[in-house]
């Protein structure tokens, strides 16, 4: 490892209980409890529920489905997440619904109304949990034609007005909110366009923004590390966020985006290469307040679908100076 690199540890993770792009775990209570114990060892004390309802093939699926658990302790997975977050003294940010039909029909105002009704109900349901510290804007990563900027802005206004005690978080991408838009925008253009159309109008409503790095390959040529431009993105966006009163975090992706032409299925995101993880940690650490990841449960947990997640976790622990033997102690 590079001796002069300052590595800031990851202290938060998303949890995704429905969409399987980064793998299906089929975890039971034992496996969930193992993961929370491991997060205690790692110092992960922030949990971000990325979404709790969404639409697939015209049907709605929910983290509150009563078929979600086969154990008596919890009625559903969302109940379990709240219970374990409370037990482990975590700060939980609650994400909301995503209704594809509304968006495809161009009815983005109905999407906002549905989102408001959802939070009215769900925040009230879990209001007794001290761990519920913030709210997460689920609808942050939509194409332009879905009016995503309008949706996100209206949701943030609603959050601030109705739940002023809760912190707010978004996690869009550096290169865009959908896909790799580095081909469309330079750093200067991104800061100008998203600054004028969203972040500046959102000043005072958005507390934290964790940018998805979206860059998977560490650049090196004949043994010499090359500049991949990631630091310039952080520096430019940091200036914008300071002007808007937004605390900049980094969303260090622990999955790898599929490489076209290499036989990898489109839309399937396996855990990333530990060299890429180290590169991204080193680039972001000096420039952000906090590092979070998408996501520990499906990309770093030994319980996940992909076989090298356990080894990615071990390499990460070596990076931050922790003994990987804790993995064997917790996961038998």
CSV table of C-alpha atoms in Angstrom, one decimal, residues 6-305:
chain,number,residue,atom,x,y,z
A,6,UNK,CA,-4.2,9.0,4.4
A,7,UNK,CA,-7.2,6.6,4.5
A,8,UNK,CA,-10.3,7.7,6.2
A,9,UNK,CA,-12.5,4.7,7.2
A,10,UNK,CA,-16.0,4.2,5.9
A,11,UNK,CA,-18.5,5.1,8.7
A,12,UNK,CA,-21.9,4.6,6.9
A,13,UNK,CA,-23.6,2.2,4.5
A,14,UNK,CA,-26.7,2.0,2.5
A,15,UNK,CA,-29.0,-1.0,3.0
A,16,UNK,CA,-31.1,-2.2,0.1
A,17,UNK,CA,-33.7,-4.7,1.0
A,18,UNK,CA,-35.5,-5.1,-2.4
A,19,UNK,CA,-33.5,-4.5,-5.6
A,20,UNK,CA,-30.9,-7.2,-6.4
A,21,UNK,CA,-28.5,-5.5,-8.7
A,22,UNK,CA,-25.6,-6.0,-6.3
A,23,UNK,CA,-26.7,-9.5,-5.3
A,24,UNK,CA,-29.3,-11.4,-3.4
A,25,UNK,CA,-28.3,-12.5,0.1
A,26,UNK,CA,-31.4,-14.3,1.4
A,27,UNK,CA,-30.1,-13.5,4.9
A,28,UNK,CA,-31.9,-14.7,8.0
A,29,UNK,CA,-31.7,-13.1,11.4
A,30,UNK,CA,-28.4,-14.8,12.2
A,31,UNK,CA,-26.8,-13.3,9.1
A,32,UNK,CA,-28.2,-9.8,9.6
A,33,UNK,CA,-27.0,-9.8,13.2
A,34,UNK,CA,-23.5,-10.9,12.1
A,35,UNK,CA,-23.4,-8.0,9.7
A,36,UNK,CA,-24.3,-5.5,12.4
A,37,UNK,CA,-21.7,-6.9,14.7
A,38,UNK,CA,-19.1,-6.6,11.9
A,39,UNK,CA,-20.2,-3.0,11.4
A,40,UNK,CA,-19.5,-2.3,15.0
A,41,UNK,CA,-16.0,-3.6,14.6
A,42,UNK,CA,-15.5,-1.4,11.5
A,43,UNK,CA,-16.9,1.8,13.1
A,44,UNK,CA,-19.9,2.0,10.8
A,45,UNK,CA,-22.5,3.9,12.7
A,46,UNK,CA,-24.7,5.5,10.0
A,47,UNK,CA,-27.3,3.5,8.1
A,48,UNK,CA,-29.1,4.7,5.0
A,49,UNK,CA,-32.2,2.9,3.8
A,50,UNK,CA,-32.1,3.6,0.1
A,51,UNK,CA,-35.7,2.7,-0.6
A,52,UNK,CA,-38.6,1.0,1.2
A,53,UNK,CA,-41.1,0.7,-1.7
A,54,UNK,CA,-40.7,0.5,-5.4
A,55,UNK,CA,-42.6,-0.7,-8.4
A,56,UNK,CA,-41.4,-3.6,-10.6
A,57,UNK,CA,-43.3,-4.9,-13.6
A,58,UNK,CA,-46.4,-3.0,-12.5
A,59,UNK,CA,-46.4,-4.4,-9.0
A,60,UNK,CA,-45.4,-2.7,-5.8
A,61,UNK,CA,-42.8,-4.4,-3.6
A,62,UNK,CA,-42.2,-3.3,0.0
A,63,UNK,CA,-39.7,-3.7,2.8
A,64,UNK,CA,-42.7,-3.9,5.1
A,65,UNK,CA,-44.0,-7.1,3.3
A,66,UNK,CA,-45.0,-9.4,6.2
A,67,UNK,CA,-43.5,-12.3,4.3
A,68,UNK,CA,-40.1,-10.6,4.7
A,69,UNK,CA,-39.0,-12.6,7.8
A,70,UNK,CA,-39.1,-16.2,8.8
A,71,UNK,CA,-38.3,-15.3,12.4
A,72,UNK,CA,-40.6,-14.1,15.2
A,73,UNK,CA,-38.6,-11.1,16.3
A,74,UNK,CA,-39.7,-8.8,13.5
A,75,UNK,CA,-42.8,-8.4,11.4
A,76,UNK,CA,-40.9,-7.3,8.3
A,77,UNK,CA,-37.4,-6.3,7.2
A,78,UNK,CA,-37.9,-2.6,7.8
A,79,UNK,CA,-38.9,-3.3,11.4
A,80,UNK,CA,-35.8,-5.4,11.8
A,81,UNK,CA,-33.5,-2.7,10.4
A,82,UNK,CA,-34.9,-0.2,12.9
A,83,UNK,CA,-34.6,-2.6,15.7
A,84,UNK,CA,-31.0,-3.6,15.0
A,85,UNK,CA,-30.0,0.0,14.2
A,86,UNK,CA,-31.4,1.0,17.6
A,87,UNK,CA,-29.6,-1.9,19.4
A,88,UNK,CA,-26.3,-0.9,17.8
A,89,UNK,CA,-26.6,2.8,18.5
A,90,UNK,CA,-26.6,3.8,14.8
A,91,UNK,CA,-28.0,6.9,13.1
A,92,UNK,CA,-30.6,5.8,10.5
A,93,UNK,CA,-31.7,7.8,7.4
A,94,UNK,CA,-35.0,6.7,6.0
A,95,UNK,CA,-35.5,6.5,2.3
A,96,UNK,CA,-38.9,6.3,0.6
A,97,UNK,CA,-40.9,5.0,-2.4
A,98,UNK,CA,-40.3,5.0,-6.1
A,99,UNK,CA,-43.3,4.5,-8.4
A,100,UNK,CA,-42.2,3.9,-12.0
A,101,UNK,CA,-45.6,4.3,-13.5
A,102,UNK,CA,-46.0,7.8,-12.2
A,103,UNK,CA,-42.7,8.7,-13.9
A,104,UNK,CA,-43.3,7.0,-17.2
A,105,UNK,CA,-46.6,8.7,-17.5
A,106,UNK,CA,-45.0,12.0,-16.8
A,107,UNK,CA,-47.0,12.5,-13.6
A,108,UNK,CA,-44.1,13.7,-11.5
A,109,UNK,CA,-46.4,15.8,-9.3
A,110,UNK,CA,-48.3,12.6,-8.3
A,111,UNK,CA,-44.9,11.1,-7.5
A,112,UNK,CA,-44.3,13.9,-5.1
A,113,UNK,CA,-47.7,13.6,-3.5
A,114,UNK,CA,-47.2,9.8,-3.1
A,115,UNK,CA,-43.8,10.4,-1.5
A,116,UNK,CA,-45.2,12.9,1.0
A,117,UNK,CA,-48.0,10.6,2.0
A,118,UNK,CA,-45.5,7.8,2.5
A,119,UNK,CA,-43.3,9.8,4.8
A,120,UNK,CA,-46.2,11.1,6.8
A,121,UNK,CA,-47.2,7.5,7.6
A,122,UNK,CA,-43.8,5.9,8.0
A,123,UNK,CA,-42.0,8.6,10.1
A,124,UNK,CA,-45.0,8.5,12.4
A,125,UNK,CA,-44.8,4.7,12.6
A,126,UNK,CA,-41.1,4.7,13.6
A,127,UNK,CA,-41.1,8.0,15.6
A,128,UNK,CA,-40.3,6.2,18.8
A,129,UNK,CA,-36.9,5.1,17.6
A,130,UNK,CA,-34.0,7.3,18.6
A,131,UNK,CA,-32.0,6.0,15.7
A,132,UNK,CA,-34.2,7.8,13.2
A,133,UNK,CA,-32.0,10.8,12.7
A,134,UNK,CA,-32.5,11.7,9.0
A,135,UNK,CA,-34.4,11.4,5.7
A,136,UNK,CA,-32.9,10.3,2.4
A,137,UNK,CA,-34.1,11.5,-1.0
A,138,UNK,CA,-34.7,8.2,-2.8
A,139,UNK,CA,-35.7,9.8,-6.1
A,140,UNK,CA,-32.3,11.4,-6.7
A,141,UNK,CA,-31.1,9.3,-9.7
A,142,UNK,CA,-33.6,9.8,-12.4
A,143,UNK,CA,-33.2,10.8,-16.1
A,144,UNK,CA,-33.8,14.4,-17.0
A,145,UNK,CA,-37.2,13.8,-18.6
A,146,UNK,CA,-38.6,12.5,-15.3
A,147,UNK,CA,-38.3,16.0,-13.7
A,148,UNK,CA,-36.0,14.6,-11.1
A,149,UNK,CA,-34.7,18.1,-10.1
A,150,UNK,CA,-38.3,19.2,-9.5
A,151,UNK,CA,-39.1,16.1,-7.5
A,152,UNK,CA,-36.0,16.3,-5.3
A,153,UNK,CA,-36.4,20.0,-4.6
A,154,UNK,CA,-40.1,19.5,-3.6
A,155,UNK,CA,-39.3,16.5,-1.4
A,156,UNK,CA,-36.6,18.5,0.4
A,157,UNK,CA,-38.9,21.4,0.9
A,158,UNK,CA,-41.4,19.0,2.4
A,159,UNK,CA,-38.8,17.4,4.6
A,160,UNK,CA,-37.6,20.7,6.0
A,161,UNK,CA,-41.1,22.0,6.7
A,162,UNK,CA,-42.6,18.9,8.2
A,163,UNK,CA,-39.6,17.2,9.9
A,164,UNK,CA,-37.2,20.1,10.7
A,165,UNK,CA,-35.4,18.1,13.3
A,166,UNK,CA,-34.3,15.5,10.8
A,167,UNK,CA,-31.1,15.8,8.7
A,168,UNK,CA,-31.4,15.4,5.0
A,169,UNK,CA,-29.1,13.5,2.6
A,170,UNK,CA,-28.7,12.9,-1.1
A,171,UNK,CA,-26.2,10.8,-3.0
A,172,UNK,CA,-26.1,11.6,-6.7
A,173,UNK,CA,-23.3,10.8,-9.0
A,174,UNK,CA,-20.3,12.9,-9.9
A,175,UNK,CA,-20.7,12.2,-13.6
A,176,UNK,CA,-24.5,12.4,-13.6
A,177,UNK,CA,-27.6,11.2,-11.8
A,178,UNK,CA,-28.0,8.3,-14.3
A,179,UNK,CA,-25.1,6.5,-15.9
A,180,UNK,CA,-21.8,8.0,-16.8
A,181,UNK,CA,-22.4,11.6,-17.9
A,182,UNK,CA,-18.7,12.5,-17.9
A,183,UNK,CA,-19.1,12.2,-21.7
A,184,UNK,CA,-21.7,14.9,-21.5
A,185,UNK,CA,-20.4,17.3,-18.9
A,186,UNK,CA,-17.0,18.5,-17.9
A,187,UNK,CA,-16.4,19.2,-14.2
A,188,UNK,CA,-17.0,23.0,-14.9
A,189,UNK,CA,-20.2,22.3,-16.7
A,190,UNK,CA,-21.5,19.9,-14.0
A,191,UNK,CA,-20.8,22.4,-11.2
A,192,UNK,CA,-22.5,25.2,-13.2
A,193,UNK,CA,-25.5,23.3,-14.4
A,194,UNK,CA,-26.3,21.4,-11.2
A,195,UNK,CA,-25.4,24.3,-9.1
A,196,UNK,CA,-27.8,26.7,-10.8
A,197,UNK,CA,-30.6,24.3,-11.3
A,198,UNK,CA,-30.5,22.3,-8.1
A,199,UNK,CA,-27.9,22.8,-5.4
A,200,UNK,CA,-28.1,26.6,-5.1
A,201,UNK,CA,-31.9,26.5,-4.9
A,202,UNK,CA,-31.6,23.6,-2.3
A,203,UNK,CA,-29.4,25.7,0.0
A,204,UNK,CA,-30.8,25.5,3.5
A,205,UNK,CA,-32.8,22.3,2.8
A,206,UNK,CA,-30.0,19.8,2.1
A,207,UNK,CA,-27.6,19.0,5.0
A,208,UNK,CA,-25.3,16.3,3.4
A,209,UNK,CA,-24.5,15.2,-0.1
A,210,UNK,CA,-22.5,12.1,-0.7
A,211,UNK,CA,-21.3,11.9,-4.3
A,212,UNK,CA,-21.1,8.5,-6.0
A,213,UNK,CA,-17.5,8.4,-7.3
A,214,UNK,CA,-18.5,6.3,-10.4
A,215,UNK,CA,-14.9,5.7,-11.3
A,216,UNK,CA,-13.8,2.1,-11.1
A,217,UNK,CA,-10.3,1.8,-12.5
A,218,UNK,CA,-7.2,3.0,-10.8
A,219,UNK,CA,-4.9,4.5,-13.4
A,220,UNK,CA,-1.3,3.3,-13.5
A,221,UNK,CA,1.2,3.2,-16.3
A,222,UNK,CA,4.5,1.3,-16.1
A,223,UNK,CA,4.4,1.4,-12.3
A,224,UNK,CA,3.6,5.1,-12.1
A,225,UNK,CA,0.2,6.2,-10.7
A,226,UNK,CA,-1.7,8.4,-13.2
A,227,UNK,CA,-4.1,11.2,-12.5
A,228,UNK,CA,-7.7,9.9,-13.0
A,229,UNK,CA,-9.3,13.3,-12.3
A,230,UNK,CA,-11.2,12.1,-9.2
A,231,UNK,CA,-9.6,14.7,-6.9
A,232,UNK,CA,-10.5,17.5,-9.3
A,233,UNK,CA,-14.2,16.5,-9.1
A,234,UNK,CA,-14.1,16.5,-5.3
A,235,UNK,CA,-12.4,19.9,-5.2
A,236,UNK,CA,-14.7,21.6,-7.6
A,237,UNK,CA,-17.9,20.3,-6.0
A,238,UNK,CA,-16.6,21.2,-2.6
A,239,UNK,CA,-16.5,24.8,-3.6
A,240,UNK,CA,-20.1,24.7,-4.8
A,241,UNK,CA,-21.2,22.9,-1.6
A,242,UNK,CA,-19.5,25.4,0.7
A,243,UNK,CA,-21.4,28.2,-1.1
A,244,UNK,CA,-24.7,26.3,-0.6
A,245,UNK,CA,-24.0,25.3,3.0
A,246,UNK,CA,-24.0,21.5,2.2
A,247,UNK,CA,-21.5,19.2,3.9
A,248,UNK,CA,-19.7,17.1,1.3
A,249,UNK,CA,-19.4,13.3,1.9
A,250,UNK,CA,-18.1,10.6,-0.4
A,251,UNK,CA,-20.1,7.6,-1.5
A,252,UNK,CA,-17.3,5.0,-2.1
A,253,UNK,CA,-18.8,2.4,-4.3
A,254,UNK,CA,-17.7,-1.1,-3.2
A,255,UNK,CA,-19.2,-2.7,-6.4
A,256,UNK,CA,-17.8,-2.5,-9.9
A,257,UNK,CA,-19.8,-1.4,-12.8
A,258,UNK,CA,-20.0,-3.9,-15.7
A,259,UNK,CA,-17.3,-3.7,-18.3
A,260,UNK,CA,-18.9,-3.9,-21.8
A,261,UNK,CA,-17.6,-6.7,-24.0
A,262,UNK,CA,-16.2,-8.7,-21.1
A,263,UNK,CA,-19.2,-11.0,-20.7
A,264,UNK,CA,-20.6,-9.3,-17.7
A,265,UNK,CA,-24.4,-9.0,-17.6
A,266,UNK,CA,-25.7,-5.5,-18.0
A,267,UNK,CA,-27.1,-4.1,-14.7
A,268,UNK,CA,-25.3,-6.7,-12.5
A,269,UNK,CA,-22.8,-5.1,-10.1
A,270,UNK,CA,-20.5,-7.5,-8.3
A,271,UNK,CA,-18.2,-6.4,-5.6
A,272,UNK,CA,-15.3,-4.3,-6.7
A,273,UNK,CA,-11.5,-4.8,-6.9
A,274,UNK,CA,-9.7,-4.0,-3.7
A,275,UNK,CA,-7.2,-1.9,-5.6
A,276,UNK,CA,-10.0,0.3,-6.9
A,277,UNK,CA,-11.4,0.6,-3.4
A,278,UNK,CA,-8.0,1.7,-2.1
A,279,UNK,CA,-7.6,4.2,-4.9
A,280,UNK,CA,-11.0,5.8,-4.2
A,281,UNK,CA,-10.5,5.9,-0.4
A,282,UNK,CA,-7.1,7.6,-0.9
A,283,UNK,CA,-8.6,10.2,-3.3
A,284,UNK,CA,-11.6,11.1,-1.2
A,285,UNK,CA,-10.2,10.9,2.3
A,286,UNK,CA,-8.5,14.3,2.5
A,287,UNK,CA,-11.4,16.2,0.9
A,288,UNK,CA,-14.7,14.9,2.5
A,289,UNK,CA,-16.2,15.0,5.9
A,290,UNK,CA,-17.4,11.4,5.9
A,291,UNK,CA,-17.2,8.3,3.8
A,292,UNK,CA,-20.1,6.0,3.2
A,293,UNK,CA,-20.6,3.1,0.8
A,294,UNK,CA,-23.1,1.3,-1.4
A,295,UNK,CA,-23.1,-1.1,0.2
A,296,UNK,CA,-21.7,-3.2,3.0
A,297,UNK,CA,-24.4,-5.9,3.0
A,298,UNK,CA,-24.1,-7.0,-0.6
A,299,UNK,CA,-20.6,-6.1,-1.5
A,300,UNK,CA,-18.4,-6.6,1.6
A,301,UNK,CA,-20.3,-8.9,3.9
A,302,UNK,CA,-19.2,-12.6,3.8
A,303,UNK,CA,-22.9,-13.4,3.7
A,304,UNK,CA,-23.4,-11.9,0.3
A,305,UNK,CA,-23.9,-13.7,-3.0
